[in-house]
Tab-separated table of C-alpha atoms in Angstrom:
chain	number	residue	atom	x	y	z
A	1	MET	CA	-32.684	21.384	-22.747
A	2	ALA	CA	-29.072	21.721	-21.615
A	3	LEU	CA	-26.967	18.680	-20.828
A	4	ALA	CA	-25.766	18.254	-17.273
A	5	LYS	CA	-22.213	19.470	-16.903
A	6	GLU	CA	-19.775	16.760	-15.887
A	7	GLN	CA	-17.810	17.635	-12.771
A	8	VAL	CA	-14.094	18.177	-13.225
A	9	TYR	CA	-12.145	17.144	-10.151
A	10	THR	CA	-8.818	18.622	-9.113
A	11	ILE	CA	-5.865	17.614	-6.999
A	12	ASP	CA	-7.570	19.334	-4.053
A	13	ASP	CA	-10.292	16.678	-4.304
A	14	ILE	CA	-7.643	13.939	-4.147
A	15	TYR	CA	-6.111	15.465	-1.020
A	16	ASN	CA	-9.569	15.798	0.547
A	17	LEU	CA	-10.409	12.087	0.228
A	18	SER	CA	-11.282	10.445	3.505
A	19	GLU	CA	-8.504	8.612	5.343
A	20	GLY	CA	-7.639	5.272	3.785
A	21	ASN	CA	-9.037	6.065	0.325
A	22	ARG	CA	-6.613	6.245	-2.576
A	23	ALA	CA	-7.383	7.506	-6.055
A	24	GLU	CA	-5.749	8.859	-9.153
A	25	LEU	CA	-6.883	11.773	-11.262
A	26	ILE	CA	-6.799	11.642	-15.067
A	27	ASP	CA	-8.017	14.689	-16.964
A	28	GLY	CA	-10.218	15.727	-14.055
A	29	GLU	CA	-11.824	12.314	-13.511
A	30	ILE	CA	-11.245	10.393	-10.264
A	31	TYR	CA	-10.306	6.705	-10.420
A	32	TYR	CA	-10.425	4.966	-7.048
A	33	MET	CA	-7.830	2.291	-6.331
A	34	ALA	CA	-8.378	-0.976	-4.485
A	35	PRO	CA	-5.707	-2.178	-2.075
A	36	PRO	CA	-3.000	-4.198	-3.855
A	37	THR	CA	-2.638	-7.949	-3.421
A	38	ARG	CA	0.240	-9.547	-1.583
A	39	LYS	CA	1.672	-10.845	-4.877
A	40	HIS	CA	1.498	-7.334	-6.332
A	41	GLN	CA	3.392	-5.965	-3.343
A	42	ARG	CA	6.025	-8.695	-3.475
A	43	ILE	CA	6.729	-8.044	-7.165
A	44	LEU	CA	6.830	-4.312	-6.431
A	45	GLY	CA	9.341	-4.816	-3.617
A	46	GLU	CA	11.608	-7.051	-5.692
A	47	LEU	CA	11.645	-4.668	-8.667
A	48	PHE	CA	12.262	-1.660	-6.433
A	49	ALA	CA	15.190	-3.433	-4.737
A	50	VAL	CA	16.835	-4.341	-8.060
A	51	ILE	CA	16.488	-0.827	-9.464
A	52	ARG	CA	17.607	0.886	-6.250
A	53	GLU	CA	20.638	-1.425	-5.994
A	54	HIS	CA	21.589	-0.662	-9.593
A	55	ILE	CA	21.349	3.087	-9.012
A	56	ASN	CA	23.369	2.869	-5.775
A	57	GLN	CA	26.095	0.619	-7.226
A	58	ASN	CA	26.562	2.949	-10.183
A	59	ASN	CA	26.446	6.195	-8.195
A	60	GLY	CA	23.400	7.106	-10.247
A	61	LYS	CA	21.714	10.478	-10.098
A	62	CYS	CA	18.206	9.083	-10.529
A	63	GLU	CA	15.792	8.466	-7.662
A	64	VAL	CA	13.440	5.491	-7.494
A	65	ASP	CA	10.164	5.789	-5.578
A	66	ILE	CA	7.298	3.380	-4.927
A	67	ALA	CA	3.580	3.946	-4.499
A	68	PRO	CA	2.041	5.751	-2.874
A	69	PHE	CA	4.221	8.451	-4.421
A	70	ALA	CA	2.556	11.504	-5.953
A	71	VAL	CA	3.248	12.254	-9.597
A	72	PHE	CA	1.715	15.495	-10.845
A	73	LEU	CA	1.986	14.179	-14.379
A	74	ASN	CA	1.383	17.295	-16.457
A	75	ASN	CA	2.235	19.640	-13.593
A	76	ASP	CA	-1.400	20.789	-13.635
A	77	ASP	CA	-4.288	20.404	-11.203
A	78	ILE	CA	-6.296	17.736	-13.088
A	79	ASN	CA	-3.715	14.933	-13.469
A	80	TYR	CA	-2.336	13.051	-10.484
A	81	VAL	CA	-1.115	9.439	-10.523
A	82	GLU	CA	0.631	7.076	-8.121
A	83	PRO	CA	2.677	4.727	-10.318
A	84	ASP	CA	3.872	1.541	-8.658
A	85	ILE	CA	7.475	2.526	-9.450
A	86	SER	CA	8.741	5.911	-10.624
A	87	VAL	CA	12.331	6.641	-11.623
A	88	ILE	CA	13.111	10.347	-11.803
A	89	CYS	CA	16.475	11.530	-13.132
A	90	ASP	CA	15.877	15.293	-12.986
A	91	PRO	CA	16.168	16.447	-9.354
A	92	GLU	CA	14.442	19.725	-10.306
A	93	LYS	CA	11.183	17.757	-10.685
A	94	LEU	CA	11.266	16.502	-7.088
A	95	THR	CA	9.595	18.293	-4.200
A	96	ASP	CA	8.400	17.191	-0.772
A	97	ARG	CA	4.968	16.562	-2.355
A	98	GLY	CA	6.288	14.268	-5.123
A	99	CYS	CA	7.283	14.613	-8.773
A	100	LEU	CA	6.245	17.662	-10.804
A	101	GLY	CA	6.046	16.410	-14.380
A	102	ALA	CA	6.778	13.098	-16.025
A	103	PRO	CA	9.182	10.604	-14.444
A	104	ASP	CA	11.767	9.084	-16.782
A	105	TRP	CA	10.646	5.495	-16.188
A	106	ILE	CA	7.364	4.174	-14.816
A	107	ILE	CA	6.453	0.596	-13.958
A	108	GLU	CA	2.857	-0.401	-13.300
A	109	ILE	CA	2.049	-3.834	-11.877
A	110	VAL	CA	-1.365	-4.863	-13.154
A	111	SER	CA	-4.089	-5.616	-10.630
A	112	PRO	CA	-7.510	-6.979	-11.609
A	113	GLY	CA	-9.056	-3.545	-11.069
A	114	SER	CA	-6.300	-1.622	-12.882
A	115	ARG	CA	-6.000	-3.634	-16.110
A	116	ARG	CA	-7.798	-1.147	-18.391
A	117	MET	CA	-6.095	1.846	-16.767
A	118	ASP	CA	-2.590	0.359	-17.063
A	119	TYR	CA	-2.913	-0.978	-20.617
A	120	TYR	CA	-4.804	1.908	-22.192
A	121	THR	CA	-5.443	5.095	-20.241
A	122	LYS	CA	-2.039	5.344	-18.574
A	123	LEU	CA	-0.185	4.189	-21.676
A	124	PHE	CA	-1.591	7.187	-23.559
A	125	LYS	CA	-1.144	9.631	-20.652
A	126	TYR	CA	2.438	8.571	-19.928
A	127	ARG	CA	3.460	8.760	-23.573
A	128	THR	CA	1.969	12.233	-24.097
A	129	ALA	CA	3.316	13.557	-20.773
A	130	GLY	CA	6.925	12.751	-21.736
A	131	VAL	CA	7.686	9.555	-19.807
A	132	ARG	CA	10.709	7.996	-21.512
A	133	GLU	CA	9.964	4.357	-20.664
A	134	TYR	CA	6.879	2.509	-19.416
A	135	TRP	CA	6.670	-1.123	-18.269
A	136	ILE	CA	3.435	-3.006	-17.667
A	137	VAL	CA	4.066	-6.049	-15.470
A	138	ASP	CA	1.156	-8.493	-15.605
A	139	SER	CA	1.615	-11.519	-13.347
A	140	GLU	CA	-1.716	-13.068	-14.396
A	141	LYS	CA	-0.533	-13.180	-18.012
A	142	ASP	CA	3.156	-13.897	-17.177
A	143	ARG	CA	3.953	-10.847	-19.291
A	144	ILE	CA	6.011	-7.676	-19.292
A	145	LEU	CA	5.274	-5.061	-21.941
A	146	VAL	CA	8.047	-2.508	-22.397
A	147	TYR	CA	7.381	0.785	-24.156
A	148	ASP	CA	10.526	2.773	-24.948
A	149	PHE	CA	8.914	6.005	-26.076
A	150	GLU	CA	12.233	7.659	-26.997
A	151	SER	CA	13.204	5.010	-29.549
A	152	GLU	CA	9.560	4.127	-30.291
A	153	ASN	CA	10.309	0.444	-29.576
A	154	THR	CA	7.994	-1.998	-27.852
A	155	GLY	CA	9.039	-5.287	-26.281
A	156	ASP	CA	6.895	-8.187	-25.125
A	157	TYR	CA	8.531	-10.487	-22.546
A	158	THR	CA	7.596	-13.305	-20.180
A	159	PHE	CA	8.542	-13.964	-16.580
A	160	ALA	CA	11.256	-16.323	-17.887
A	161	ASP	CA	13.064	-13.433	-19.613
A	162	SER	CA	15.700	-10.919	-18.653
A	163	VAL	CA	14.489	-7.445	-19.603
A	164	LYS	CA	16.793	-4.513	-20.356
A	165	SER	CA	15.936	-1.038	-19.183
A	166	GLY	CA	16.036	1.597	-21.896
A	167	ILE	CA	17.166	4.423	-19.631
A	168	TYR	CA	20.211	2.472	-18.379
A	169	ASP	CA	22.838	0.854	-20.593
A	170	ASN	CA	23.653	-1.914	-18.141
A	171	LEU	CA	20.474	-2.734	-16.208
A	172	PHE	CA	18.853	-6.075	-16.966
A	173	ILE	CA	16.076	-7.362	-14.726
A	174	ASN	CA	15.828	-11.145	-14.653
A	175	PHE	CA	12.160	-11.871	-14.074
A	176	ALA	CA	12.875	-15.553	-13.405
A	177	ASP	CA	14.815	-14.381	-10.328
A	178	ILE	CA	11.973	-12.032	-9.356
A	179	VAL	CA	9.402	-14.841	-9.533
A	180	GLU	CA	11.717	-17.282	-7.713
A	181	GLY	CA	12.127	-14.755	-4.905
A	182	LEU	CA	8.385	-14.418	-4.399
A	183	LYS	CA	7.715	-17.858	-2.931
A	184	ILE	CA	3.958	-17.291	-2.701
């Protein structure tokens, strides 16, 4: 007796989701996403503002985007993610649809429903796709994990720390300031 063939979904399936549904696609498997919490969104906004300000003040060539922003991770039709923050330094990767290929820096803010995806599945996918730097920001654990894939360094920080970006020589994000600014 033959085994049932598992369905492989494509980016077309993502774009055909009913209005209001969001999902990511990893190796042809759909992962639905719950709406983010207010705290998640506040952290996202603060981090985006710091990174955007740094890029603008330094006349940087990189672009910073926030979810929902389409990243066609392997530039194929079975991998599609919406990282919380994507920093792309190669303008050739950017189209009106999103980013074709791996961003240089990705930040994911952990939600209760995304914990396994952020810590395991995406860590592997981002590393193999060519992302240079990946941060996992976990407000429940008061923790920031930094993976600098280029130098093969990993850092483990708390929300009391100032964390240096690997793709910029002079960008430090003070998480104590981020948390103070939340006021929730």
